[in-house]
mmCIF file of C-alpha atoms in Angstrom:
data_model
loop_
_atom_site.group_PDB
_atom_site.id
_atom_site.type_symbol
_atom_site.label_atom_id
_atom_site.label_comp_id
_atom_site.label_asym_id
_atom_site.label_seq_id
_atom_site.Cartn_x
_atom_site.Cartn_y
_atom_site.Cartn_z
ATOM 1 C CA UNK A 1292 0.000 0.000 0.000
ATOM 2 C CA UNK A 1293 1.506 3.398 -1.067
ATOM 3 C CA UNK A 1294 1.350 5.966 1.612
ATOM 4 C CA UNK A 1295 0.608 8.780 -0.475
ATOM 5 C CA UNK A 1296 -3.161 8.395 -1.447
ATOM 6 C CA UNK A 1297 -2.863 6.018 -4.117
ATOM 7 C CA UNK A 1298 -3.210 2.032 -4.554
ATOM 8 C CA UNK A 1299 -0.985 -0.184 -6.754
ATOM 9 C CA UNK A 1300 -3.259 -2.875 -8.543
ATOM 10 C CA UNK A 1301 -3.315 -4.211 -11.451
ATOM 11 C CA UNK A 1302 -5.842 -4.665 -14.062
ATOM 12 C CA UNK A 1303 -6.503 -8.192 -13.379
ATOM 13 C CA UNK A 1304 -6.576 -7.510 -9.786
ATOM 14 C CA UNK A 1305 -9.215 -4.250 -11.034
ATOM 15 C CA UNK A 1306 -11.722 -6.622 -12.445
ATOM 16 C CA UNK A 1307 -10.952 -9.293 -9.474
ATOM 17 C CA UNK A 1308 -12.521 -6.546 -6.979
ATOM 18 C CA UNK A 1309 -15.316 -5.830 -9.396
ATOM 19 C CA UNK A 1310 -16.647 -9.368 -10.094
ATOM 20 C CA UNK A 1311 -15.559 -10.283 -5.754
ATOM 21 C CA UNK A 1312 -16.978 -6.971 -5.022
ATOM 22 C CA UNK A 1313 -19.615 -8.046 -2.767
ATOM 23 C CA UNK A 1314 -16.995 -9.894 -0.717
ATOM 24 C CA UNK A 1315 -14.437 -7.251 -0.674
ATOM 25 C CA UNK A 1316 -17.220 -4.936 0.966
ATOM 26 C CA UNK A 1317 -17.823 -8.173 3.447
ATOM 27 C CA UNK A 1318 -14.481 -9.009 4.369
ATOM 28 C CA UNK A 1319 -14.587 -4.742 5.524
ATOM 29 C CA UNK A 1320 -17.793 -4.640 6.973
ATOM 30 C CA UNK A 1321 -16.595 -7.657 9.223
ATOM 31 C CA UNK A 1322 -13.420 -6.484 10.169
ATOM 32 C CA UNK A 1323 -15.480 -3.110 11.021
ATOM 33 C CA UNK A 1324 -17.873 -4.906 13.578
ATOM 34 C CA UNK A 1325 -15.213 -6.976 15.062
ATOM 35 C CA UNK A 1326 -13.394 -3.830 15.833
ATOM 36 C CA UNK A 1327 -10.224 -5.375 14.330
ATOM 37 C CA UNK A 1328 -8.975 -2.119 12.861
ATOM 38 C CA UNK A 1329 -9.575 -0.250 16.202
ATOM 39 C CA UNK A 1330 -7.503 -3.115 18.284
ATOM 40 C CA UNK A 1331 -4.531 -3.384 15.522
ATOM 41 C CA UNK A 1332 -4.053 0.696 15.709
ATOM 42 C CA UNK A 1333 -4.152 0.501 19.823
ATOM 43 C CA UNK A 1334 -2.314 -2.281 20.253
ATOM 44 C CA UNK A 1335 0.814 -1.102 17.190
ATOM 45 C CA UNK A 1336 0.216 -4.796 15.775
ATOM 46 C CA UNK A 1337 -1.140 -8.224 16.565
ATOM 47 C CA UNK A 1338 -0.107 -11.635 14.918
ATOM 48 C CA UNK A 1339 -2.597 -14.234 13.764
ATOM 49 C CA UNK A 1340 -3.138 -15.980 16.797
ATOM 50 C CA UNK A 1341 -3.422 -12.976 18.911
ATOM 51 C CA UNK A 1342 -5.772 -11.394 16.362
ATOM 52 C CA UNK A 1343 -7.824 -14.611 17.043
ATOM 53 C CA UNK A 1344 -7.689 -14.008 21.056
ATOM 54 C CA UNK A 1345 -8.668 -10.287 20.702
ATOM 55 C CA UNK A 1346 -11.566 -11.218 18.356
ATOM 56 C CA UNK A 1347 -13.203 -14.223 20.326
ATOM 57 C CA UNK A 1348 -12.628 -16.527 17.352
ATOM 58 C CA UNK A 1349 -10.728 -19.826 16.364
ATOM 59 C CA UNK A 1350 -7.695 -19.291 14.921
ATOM 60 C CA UNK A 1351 -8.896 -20.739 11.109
ATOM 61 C CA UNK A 1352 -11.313 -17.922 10.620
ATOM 62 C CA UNK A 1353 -9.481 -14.921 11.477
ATOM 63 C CA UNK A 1354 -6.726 -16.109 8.889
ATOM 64 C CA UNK A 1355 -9.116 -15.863 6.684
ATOM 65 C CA UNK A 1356 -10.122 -12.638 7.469
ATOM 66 C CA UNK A 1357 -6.873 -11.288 7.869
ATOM 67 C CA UNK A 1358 -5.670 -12.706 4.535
ATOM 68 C CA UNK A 1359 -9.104 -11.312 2.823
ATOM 69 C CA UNK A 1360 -8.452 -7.492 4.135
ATOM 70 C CA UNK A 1361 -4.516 -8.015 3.812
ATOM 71 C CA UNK A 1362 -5.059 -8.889 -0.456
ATOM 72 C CA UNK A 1363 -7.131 -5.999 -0.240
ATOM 73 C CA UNK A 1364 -4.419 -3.866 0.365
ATOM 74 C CA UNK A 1365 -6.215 -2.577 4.190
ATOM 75 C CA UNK A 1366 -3.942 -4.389 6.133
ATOM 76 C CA UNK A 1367 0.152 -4.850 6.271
ATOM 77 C CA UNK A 1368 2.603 -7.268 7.685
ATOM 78 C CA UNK A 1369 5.234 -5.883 10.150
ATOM 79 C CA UNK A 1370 7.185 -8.666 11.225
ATOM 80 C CA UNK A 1371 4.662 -11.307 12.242
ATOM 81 C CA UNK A 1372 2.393 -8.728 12.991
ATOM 82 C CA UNK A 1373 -0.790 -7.428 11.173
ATOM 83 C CA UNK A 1374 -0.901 -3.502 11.007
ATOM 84 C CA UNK A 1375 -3.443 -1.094 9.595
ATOM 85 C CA UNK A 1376 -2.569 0.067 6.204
ATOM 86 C CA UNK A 1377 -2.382 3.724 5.642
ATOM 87 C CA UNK A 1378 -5.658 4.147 4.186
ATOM 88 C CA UNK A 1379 -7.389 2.402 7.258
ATOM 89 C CA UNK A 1380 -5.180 4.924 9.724
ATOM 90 C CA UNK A 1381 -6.994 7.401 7.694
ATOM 91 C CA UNK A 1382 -10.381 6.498 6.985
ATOM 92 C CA UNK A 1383 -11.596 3.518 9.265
ATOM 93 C CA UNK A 1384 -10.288 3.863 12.849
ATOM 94 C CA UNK A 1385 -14.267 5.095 14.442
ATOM 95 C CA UNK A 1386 -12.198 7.642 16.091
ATOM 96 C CA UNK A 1387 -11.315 9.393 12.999
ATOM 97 C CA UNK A 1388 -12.480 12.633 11.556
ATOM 98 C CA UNK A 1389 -13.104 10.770 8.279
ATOM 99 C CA UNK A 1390 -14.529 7.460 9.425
ATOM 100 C CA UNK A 1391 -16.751 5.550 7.041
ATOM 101 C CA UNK A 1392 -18.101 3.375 9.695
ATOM 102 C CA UNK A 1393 -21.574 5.134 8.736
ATOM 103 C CA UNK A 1394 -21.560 4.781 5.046
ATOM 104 C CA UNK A 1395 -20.399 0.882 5.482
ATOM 105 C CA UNK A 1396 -23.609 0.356 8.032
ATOM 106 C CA UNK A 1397 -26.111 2.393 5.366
ATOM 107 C CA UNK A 1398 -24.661 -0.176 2.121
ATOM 108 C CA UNK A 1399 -25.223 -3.296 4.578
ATOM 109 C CA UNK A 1400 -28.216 -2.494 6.107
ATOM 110 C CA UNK A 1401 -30.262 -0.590 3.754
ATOM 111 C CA UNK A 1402 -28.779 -0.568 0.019
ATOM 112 C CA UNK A 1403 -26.880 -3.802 -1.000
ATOM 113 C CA UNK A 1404 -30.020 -6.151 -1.018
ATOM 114 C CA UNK A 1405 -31.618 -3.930 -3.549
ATOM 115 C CA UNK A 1406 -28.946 -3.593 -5.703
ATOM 116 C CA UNK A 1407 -29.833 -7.102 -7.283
ATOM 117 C CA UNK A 1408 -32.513 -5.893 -9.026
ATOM 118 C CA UNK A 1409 -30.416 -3.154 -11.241
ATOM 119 C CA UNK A 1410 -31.128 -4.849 -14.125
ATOM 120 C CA UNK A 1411 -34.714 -5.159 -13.904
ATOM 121 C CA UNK A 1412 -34.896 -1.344 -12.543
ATOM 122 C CA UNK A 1413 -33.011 -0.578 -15.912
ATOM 123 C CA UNK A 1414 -35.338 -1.909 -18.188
ATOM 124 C CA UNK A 1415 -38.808 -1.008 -16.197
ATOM 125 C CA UNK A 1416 -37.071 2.738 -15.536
ATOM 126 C CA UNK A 1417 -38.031 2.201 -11.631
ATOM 127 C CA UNK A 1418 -37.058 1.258 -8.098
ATOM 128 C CA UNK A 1419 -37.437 -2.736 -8.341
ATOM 129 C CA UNK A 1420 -35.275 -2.836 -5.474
ATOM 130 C CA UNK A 1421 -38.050 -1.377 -3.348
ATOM 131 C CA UNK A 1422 -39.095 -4.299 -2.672
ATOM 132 C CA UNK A 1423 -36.800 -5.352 -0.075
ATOM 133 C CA UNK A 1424 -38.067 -2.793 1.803
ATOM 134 C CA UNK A 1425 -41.834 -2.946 3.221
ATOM 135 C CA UNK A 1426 -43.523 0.000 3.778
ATOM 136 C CA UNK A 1427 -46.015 2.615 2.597
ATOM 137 C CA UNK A 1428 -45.181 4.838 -0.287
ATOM 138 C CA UNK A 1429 -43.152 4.171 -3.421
ATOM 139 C CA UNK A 1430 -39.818 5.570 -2.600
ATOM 140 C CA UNK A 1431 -37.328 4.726 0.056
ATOM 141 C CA UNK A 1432 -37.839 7.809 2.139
ATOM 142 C CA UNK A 1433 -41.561 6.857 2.684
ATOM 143 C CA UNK A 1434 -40.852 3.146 3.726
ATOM 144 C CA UNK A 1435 -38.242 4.150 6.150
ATOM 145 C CA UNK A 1436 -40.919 6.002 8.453
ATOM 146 C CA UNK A 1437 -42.104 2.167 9.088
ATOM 147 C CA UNK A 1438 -38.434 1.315 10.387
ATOM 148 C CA UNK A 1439 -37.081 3.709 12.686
ATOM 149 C CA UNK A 1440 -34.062 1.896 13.112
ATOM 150 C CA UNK A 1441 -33.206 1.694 9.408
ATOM 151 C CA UNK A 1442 -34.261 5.073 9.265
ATOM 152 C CA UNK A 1443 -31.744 6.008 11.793
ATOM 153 C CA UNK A 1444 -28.989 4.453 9.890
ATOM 154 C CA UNK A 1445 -30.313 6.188 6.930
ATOM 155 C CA UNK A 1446 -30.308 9.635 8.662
ATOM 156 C CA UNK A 1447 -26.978 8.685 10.754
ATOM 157 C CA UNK A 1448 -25.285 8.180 7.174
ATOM 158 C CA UNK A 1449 -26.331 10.871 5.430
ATOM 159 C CA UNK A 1450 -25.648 13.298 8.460
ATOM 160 C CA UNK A 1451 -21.979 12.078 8.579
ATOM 161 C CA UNK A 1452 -22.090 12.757 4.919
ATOM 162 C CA UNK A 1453 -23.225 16.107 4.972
ATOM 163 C CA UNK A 1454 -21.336 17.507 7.616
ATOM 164 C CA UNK A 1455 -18.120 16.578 5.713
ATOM 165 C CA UNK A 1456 -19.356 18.141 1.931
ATOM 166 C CA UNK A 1457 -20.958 20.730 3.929
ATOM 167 C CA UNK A 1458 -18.000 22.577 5.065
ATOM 168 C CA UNK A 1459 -16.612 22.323 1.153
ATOM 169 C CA UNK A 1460 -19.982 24.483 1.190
ATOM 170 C CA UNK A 1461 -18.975 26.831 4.128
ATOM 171 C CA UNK A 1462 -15.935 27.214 2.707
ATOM 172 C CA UNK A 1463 -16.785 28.264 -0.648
ATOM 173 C CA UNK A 1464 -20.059 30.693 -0.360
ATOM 174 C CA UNK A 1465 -21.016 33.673 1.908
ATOM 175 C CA UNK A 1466 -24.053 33.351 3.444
ATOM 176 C CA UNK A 1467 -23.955 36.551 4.975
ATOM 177 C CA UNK A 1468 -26.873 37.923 2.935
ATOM 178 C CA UNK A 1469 -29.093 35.770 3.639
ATOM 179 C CA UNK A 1470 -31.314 36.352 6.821
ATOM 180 C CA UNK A 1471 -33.537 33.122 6.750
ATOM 181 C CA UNK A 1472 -33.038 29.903 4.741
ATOM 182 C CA UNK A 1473 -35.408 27.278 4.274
ATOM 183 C CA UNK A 1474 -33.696 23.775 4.260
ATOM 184 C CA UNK A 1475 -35.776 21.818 1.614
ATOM 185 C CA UNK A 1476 -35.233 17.882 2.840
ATOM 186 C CA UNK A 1477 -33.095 18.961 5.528
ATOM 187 C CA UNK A 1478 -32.931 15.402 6.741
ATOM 188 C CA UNK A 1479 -31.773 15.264 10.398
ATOM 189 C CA UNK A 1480 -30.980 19.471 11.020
ATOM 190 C CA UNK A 1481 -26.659 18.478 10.228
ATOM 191 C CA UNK A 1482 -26.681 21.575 7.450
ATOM 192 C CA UNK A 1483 -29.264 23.992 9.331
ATOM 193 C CA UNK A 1484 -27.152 23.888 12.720
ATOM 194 C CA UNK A 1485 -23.602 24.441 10.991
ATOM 195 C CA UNK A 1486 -25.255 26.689 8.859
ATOM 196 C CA UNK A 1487 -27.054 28.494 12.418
ATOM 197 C CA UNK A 1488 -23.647 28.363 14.060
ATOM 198 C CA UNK A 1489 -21.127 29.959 11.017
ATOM 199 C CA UNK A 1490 -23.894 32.748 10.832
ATOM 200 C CA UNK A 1491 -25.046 33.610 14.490
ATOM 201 C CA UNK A 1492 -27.764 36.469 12.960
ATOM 202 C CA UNK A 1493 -29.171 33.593 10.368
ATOM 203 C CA UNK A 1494 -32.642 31.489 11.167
ATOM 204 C CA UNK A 1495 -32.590 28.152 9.374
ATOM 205 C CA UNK A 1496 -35.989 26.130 8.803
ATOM 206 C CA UNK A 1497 -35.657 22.551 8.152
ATOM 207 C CA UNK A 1498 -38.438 21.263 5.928
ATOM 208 C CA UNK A 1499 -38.806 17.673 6.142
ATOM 209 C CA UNK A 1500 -41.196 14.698 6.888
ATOM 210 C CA UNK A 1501 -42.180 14.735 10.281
ATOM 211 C CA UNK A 1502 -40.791 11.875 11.988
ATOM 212 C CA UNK A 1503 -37.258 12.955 10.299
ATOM 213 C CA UNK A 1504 -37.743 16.596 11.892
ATOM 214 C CA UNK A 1505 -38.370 14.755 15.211
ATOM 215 C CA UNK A 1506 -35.016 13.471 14.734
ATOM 216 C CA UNK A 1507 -33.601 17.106 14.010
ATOM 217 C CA UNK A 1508 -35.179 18.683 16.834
ATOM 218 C CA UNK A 1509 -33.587 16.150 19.341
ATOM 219 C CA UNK A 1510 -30.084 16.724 18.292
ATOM 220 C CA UNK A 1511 -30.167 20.418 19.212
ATOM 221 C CA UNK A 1512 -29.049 21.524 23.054
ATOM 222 C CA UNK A 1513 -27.956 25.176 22.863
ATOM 223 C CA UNK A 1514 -30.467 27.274 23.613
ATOM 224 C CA UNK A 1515 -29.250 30.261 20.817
ATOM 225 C CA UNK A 1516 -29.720 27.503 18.340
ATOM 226 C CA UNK A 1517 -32.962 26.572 19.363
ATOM 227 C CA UNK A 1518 -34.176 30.055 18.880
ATOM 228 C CA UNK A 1519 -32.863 30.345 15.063
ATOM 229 C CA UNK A 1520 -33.308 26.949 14.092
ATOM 230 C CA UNK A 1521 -36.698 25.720 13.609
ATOM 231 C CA UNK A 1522 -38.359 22.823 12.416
ATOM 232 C CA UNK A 1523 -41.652 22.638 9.847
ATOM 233 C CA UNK A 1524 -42.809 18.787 8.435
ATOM 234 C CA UNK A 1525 -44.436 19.033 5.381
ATOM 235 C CA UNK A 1526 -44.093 17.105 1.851
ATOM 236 C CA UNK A 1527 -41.965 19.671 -0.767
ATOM 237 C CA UNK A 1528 -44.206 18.369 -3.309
ATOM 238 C CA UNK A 1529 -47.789 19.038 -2.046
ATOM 239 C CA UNK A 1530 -47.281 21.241 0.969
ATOM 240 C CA UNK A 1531 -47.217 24.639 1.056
ATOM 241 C CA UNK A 1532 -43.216 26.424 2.042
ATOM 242 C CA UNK A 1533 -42.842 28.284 5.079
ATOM 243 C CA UNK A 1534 -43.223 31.734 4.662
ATOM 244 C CA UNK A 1535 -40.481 34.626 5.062
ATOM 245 C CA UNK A 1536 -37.372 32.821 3.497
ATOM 246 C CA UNK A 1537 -35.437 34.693 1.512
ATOM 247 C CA UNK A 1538 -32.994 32.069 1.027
ATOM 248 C CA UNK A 1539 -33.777 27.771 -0.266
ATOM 249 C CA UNK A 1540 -31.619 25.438 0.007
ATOM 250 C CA UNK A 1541 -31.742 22.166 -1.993
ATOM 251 C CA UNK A 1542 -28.927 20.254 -1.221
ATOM 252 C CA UNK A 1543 -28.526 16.418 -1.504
ATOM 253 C CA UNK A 1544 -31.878 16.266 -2.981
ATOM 254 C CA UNK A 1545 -31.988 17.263 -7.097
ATOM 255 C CA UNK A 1546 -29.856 13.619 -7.014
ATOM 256 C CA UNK A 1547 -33.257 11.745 -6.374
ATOM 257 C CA UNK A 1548 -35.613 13.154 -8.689
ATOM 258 C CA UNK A 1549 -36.012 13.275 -12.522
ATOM 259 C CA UNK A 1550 -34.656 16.306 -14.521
ATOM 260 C CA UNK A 1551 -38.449 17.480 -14.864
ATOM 261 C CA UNK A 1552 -39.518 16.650 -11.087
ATOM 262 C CA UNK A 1553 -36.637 18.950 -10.052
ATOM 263 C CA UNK A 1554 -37.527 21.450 -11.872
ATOM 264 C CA UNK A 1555 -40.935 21.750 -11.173
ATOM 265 C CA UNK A 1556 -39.689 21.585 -7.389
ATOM 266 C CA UNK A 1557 -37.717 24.649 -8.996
ATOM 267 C CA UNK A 1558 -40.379 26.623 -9.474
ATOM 268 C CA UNK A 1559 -42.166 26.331 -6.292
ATOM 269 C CA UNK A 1560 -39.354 27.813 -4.890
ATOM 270 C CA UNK A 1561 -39.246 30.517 -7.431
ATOM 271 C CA UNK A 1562 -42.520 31.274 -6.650
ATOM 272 C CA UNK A 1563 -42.011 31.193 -2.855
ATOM 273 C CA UNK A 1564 -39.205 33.557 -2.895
ATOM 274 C CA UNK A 1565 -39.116 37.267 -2.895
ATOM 275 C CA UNK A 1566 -37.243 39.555 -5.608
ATOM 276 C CA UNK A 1567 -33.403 39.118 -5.008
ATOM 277 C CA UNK A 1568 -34.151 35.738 -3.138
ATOM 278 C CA UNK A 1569 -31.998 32.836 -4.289
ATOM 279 C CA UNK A 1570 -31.947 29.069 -4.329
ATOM 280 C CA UNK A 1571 -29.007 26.578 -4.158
ATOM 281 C CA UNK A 1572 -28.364 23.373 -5.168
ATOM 282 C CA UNK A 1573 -25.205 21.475 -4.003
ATOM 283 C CA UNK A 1574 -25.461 17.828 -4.930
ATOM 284 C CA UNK A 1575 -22.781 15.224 -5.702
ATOM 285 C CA UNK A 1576 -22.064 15.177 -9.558
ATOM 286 C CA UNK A 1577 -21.299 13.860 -12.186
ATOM 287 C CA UNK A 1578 -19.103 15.106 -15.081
ATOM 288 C CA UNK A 1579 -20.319 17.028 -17.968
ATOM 289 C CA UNK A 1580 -19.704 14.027 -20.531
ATOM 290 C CA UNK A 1581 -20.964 11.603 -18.433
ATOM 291 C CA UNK A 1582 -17.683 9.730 -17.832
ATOM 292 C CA UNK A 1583 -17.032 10.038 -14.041
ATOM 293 C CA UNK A 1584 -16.718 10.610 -11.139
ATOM 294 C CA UNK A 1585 -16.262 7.036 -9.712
ATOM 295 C CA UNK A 1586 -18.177 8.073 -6.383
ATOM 296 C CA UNK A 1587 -21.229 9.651 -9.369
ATOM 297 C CA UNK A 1588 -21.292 6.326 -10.973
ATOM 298 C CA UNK A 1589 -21.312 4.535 -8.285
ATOM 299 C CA UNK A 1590 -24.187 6.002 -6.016
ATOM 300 C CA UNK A 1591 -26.531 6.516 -9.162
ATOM 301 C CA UNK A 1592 -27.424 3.214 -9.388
ATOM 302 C CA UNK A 1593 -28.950 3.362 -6.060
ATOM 303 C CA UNK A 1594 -31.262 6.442 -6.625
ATOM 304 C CA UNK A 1595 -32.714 4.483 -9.895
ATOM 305 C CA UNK A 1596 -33.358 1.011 -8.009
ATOM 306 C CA UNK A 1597 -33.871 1.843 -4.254
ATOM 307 C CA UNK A 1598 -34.390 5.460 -3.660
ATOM 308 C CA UNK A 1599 -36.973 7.042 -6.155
ATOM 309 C CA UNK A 1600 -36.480 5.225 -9.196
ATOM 310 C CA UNK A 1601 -35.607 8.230 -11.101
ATOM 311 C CA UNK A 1602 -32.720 9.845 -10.170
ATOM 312 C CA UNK A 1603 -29.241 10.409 -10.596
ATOM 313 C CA UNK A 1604 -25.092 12.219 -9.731
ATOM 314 C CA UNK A 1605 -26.629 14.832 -12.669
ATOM 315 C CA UNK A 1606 -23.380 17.009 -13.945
ATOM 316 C CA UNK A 1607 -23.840 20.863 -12.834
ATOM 317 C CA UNK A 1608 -24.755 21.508 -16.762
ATOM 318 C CA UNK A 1609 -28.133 20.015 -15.665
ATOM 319 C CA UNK A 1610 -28.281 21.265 -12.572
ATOM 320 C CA UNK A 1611 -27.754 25.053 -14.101
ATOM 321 C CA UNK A 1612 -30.091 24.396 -16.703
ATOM 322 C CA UNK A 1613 -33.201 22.784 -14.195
ATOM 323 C CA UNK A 1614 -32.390 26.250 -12.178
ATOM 324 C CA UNK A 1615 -33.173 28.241 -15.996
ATOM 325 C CA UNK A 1616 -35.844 26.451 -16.549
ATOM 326 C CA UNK A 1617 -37.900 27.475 -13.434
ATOM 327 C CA UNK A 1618 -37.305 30.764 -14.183
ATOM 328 C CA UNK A 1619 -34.141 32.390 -12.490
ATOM 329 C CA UNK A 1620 -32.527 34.817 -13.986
ATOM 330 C CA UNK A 1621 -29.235 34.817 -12.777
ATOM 331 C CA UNK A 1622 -26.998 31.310 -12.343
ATOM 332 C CA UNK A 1623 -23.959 30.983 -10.477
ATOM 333 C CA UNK A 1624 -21.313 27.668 -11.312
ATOM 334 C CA UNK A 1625 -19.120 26.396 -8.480
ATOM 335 C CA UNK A 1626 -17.293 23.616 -9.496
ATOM 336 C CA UNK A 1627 -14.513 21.467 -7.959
ATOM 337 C CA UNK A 1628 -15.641 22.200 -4.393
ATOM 338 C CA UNK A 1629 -14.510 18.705 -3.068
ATOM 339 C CA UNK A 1630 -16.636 15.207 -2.145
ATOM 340 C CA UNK A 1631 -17.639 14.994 -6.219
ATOM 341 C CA UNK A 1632 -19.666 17.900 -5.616
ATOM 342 C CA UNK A 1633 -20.812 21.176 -7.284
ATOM 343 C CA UNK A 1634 -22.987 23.942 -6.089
ATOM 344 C CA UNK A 1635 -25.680 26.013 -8.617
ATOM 345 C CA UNK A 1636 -27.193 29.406 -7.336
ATOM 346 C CA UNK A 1637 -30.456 30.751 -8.939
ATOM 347 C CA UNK A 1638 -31.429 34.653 -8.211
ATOM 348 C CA UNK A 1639 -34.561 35.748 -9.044
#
């Protein structure tokens, strides 16, 4: 394992992780929830039979997990001793800043089973792989209200998700003009209360489904945040926007519709905003040609089979021309901003 970002592999070895992809993601999910990566970093090392000891396991089966996550290039020898590859140091001690632990949990517990039915959700254009998942409602979001505990890894995921893009955000737009932004699908509050706290003279509605605003409204303890950052369920597509924004945000959401859903969405807000208002999209995306990024192609299948059955990692071409479309007059492009993403401001 090279110890400046990048993994030697070959192409044979490229297509072996492909076709063994589903046990590649197994040998990491189990090394996860054994805590194996947590006890090699503390410990500077174990060897086979003491990696056996710290697990609870026979000595057979954790060589065949440590061989598994050692061809994978995650772990090292030193000595007799497994280590933690670079990347792992990095990415999947649960300690880190950039842990994946959440991401892993949300493909094991609530994507991967649907992602057998990509073939049929290709040629019937919908979410076959809704099926794995019981519930009112014909997208993901809808059945999750029946599982709070899936629903919590959902919202666990995706909060962990957003708070790392989200400063990217931060980082590269002033929201200084804007005294009150409405958080379209603002999920469990993670953008409103960064947002709330950057900006201490901003208010920040989160518009969401009400059992997923319950969630929102628990996380929040200070009482100066309580005061600016409110919560308001509704359905973005049938009820009516709080009033008084003059500021929408649409982030991590333009992914799961069609091109036309969005922008009808679009123009709601358009309509809902005053002169000089604005709207802004930040979404993962795809390129303009449609050959990349890796993370774009490989979350969009999920969106068409799970999630809505209609969506996409658009490029920030579509995105810009959805925001035209609705009827803003002024577009704003910020590319490159980190996490595969891209943010789109409309002005009316």
């Amino acid at each position: 394992m090279a110890s400046n970002g990048s993994v030697p592999i070959s192409d044979a070895d490229y297509l072996r992780i492909i076709i063994h992809g589903h046990t590649a993601f197994e040998l990491l999910r189990t090394g996860l929830e054994f805590g194996l990566f947590d006890k090699l970093e503390e410990s500077g090392g174990l060897t086979r039979a003491e990696v056996a000891e710290a697990l609870g396991v026979d000595e057979q089966p954790a060589r065949v997990l440590l061989l598994g996550l050692a061809s994978l290039l995650l772990l090292e020898k030193d000595g007799d001793k497994f280590v933690n590859a670079p990347i792992v140091s990095r990415k999947l001690l649960s300690g880190g800043d950039r842990f994946l632990g959440p991401l892993v949990d949300m493909q094991a517990k609530v994507i991967n089973a649907s992602l057998v039915d990509l073939a049929d959700s290709i040629r019937q254009n919908t979410n076959v792989g809704l099926r794995h998942v019981d519930g009112p409602g014909p997208t993901l979001y809808s059945r999750l209200t029946a599982h709070p505990e899936l629903q919590q890894v959902f919202y666990d995921n995706m909060g962990d998700a957003s708070a790392k893009a989200f400063a990217q955000f931060l980082d590269n737009y002033d929201c200084s003009h804007i005294k009150h932004a409405i958080d379209v699908g603002g999920g469990d509050g993670t953008n409103s209360i960064e947002l709330a706290k950057r900006y201490p003279d901003l208010e920040v509605t989160v518009f969401d489904q009400e059992s997923v605003t319950k969630i929102a409204a628990n996380r929040i303890e200070d009482p100066d945040l309580r005061k600016r950052v409110h919560f308001h369920p509704g359905d973005m597509f049938d009820d009516k926007l709080p009033e008084g924004a003059d500021a929408i945000l649409f982030f991590h959401i333009f992914e799961i519709w069609s091109l036309e859903r969005n922008t009808a969405l679009l123009r709601k807000f358009y309509d809902a905003l005053p002169e000089g208002g604005v709207v802004l999209v930040y979404n993962f995306v795809c390129e303009d040609d449609d050959t990349g990024s890796l993370s774009a192609g490989l979350i969009s299948p999920y969106f068409l089979t799970l999630a809505s059955g209609e969506g996409m990692a658009y490029s920030a071409a579509d995105m810009e021309e959805s925001v035209l479309a609705a009827g803003f007059s002024r577009v704003e492009r910020f590319e490159e901003m980190g996490f595969s993403h891209s943010l789109v401001v409309g002005h009316k």
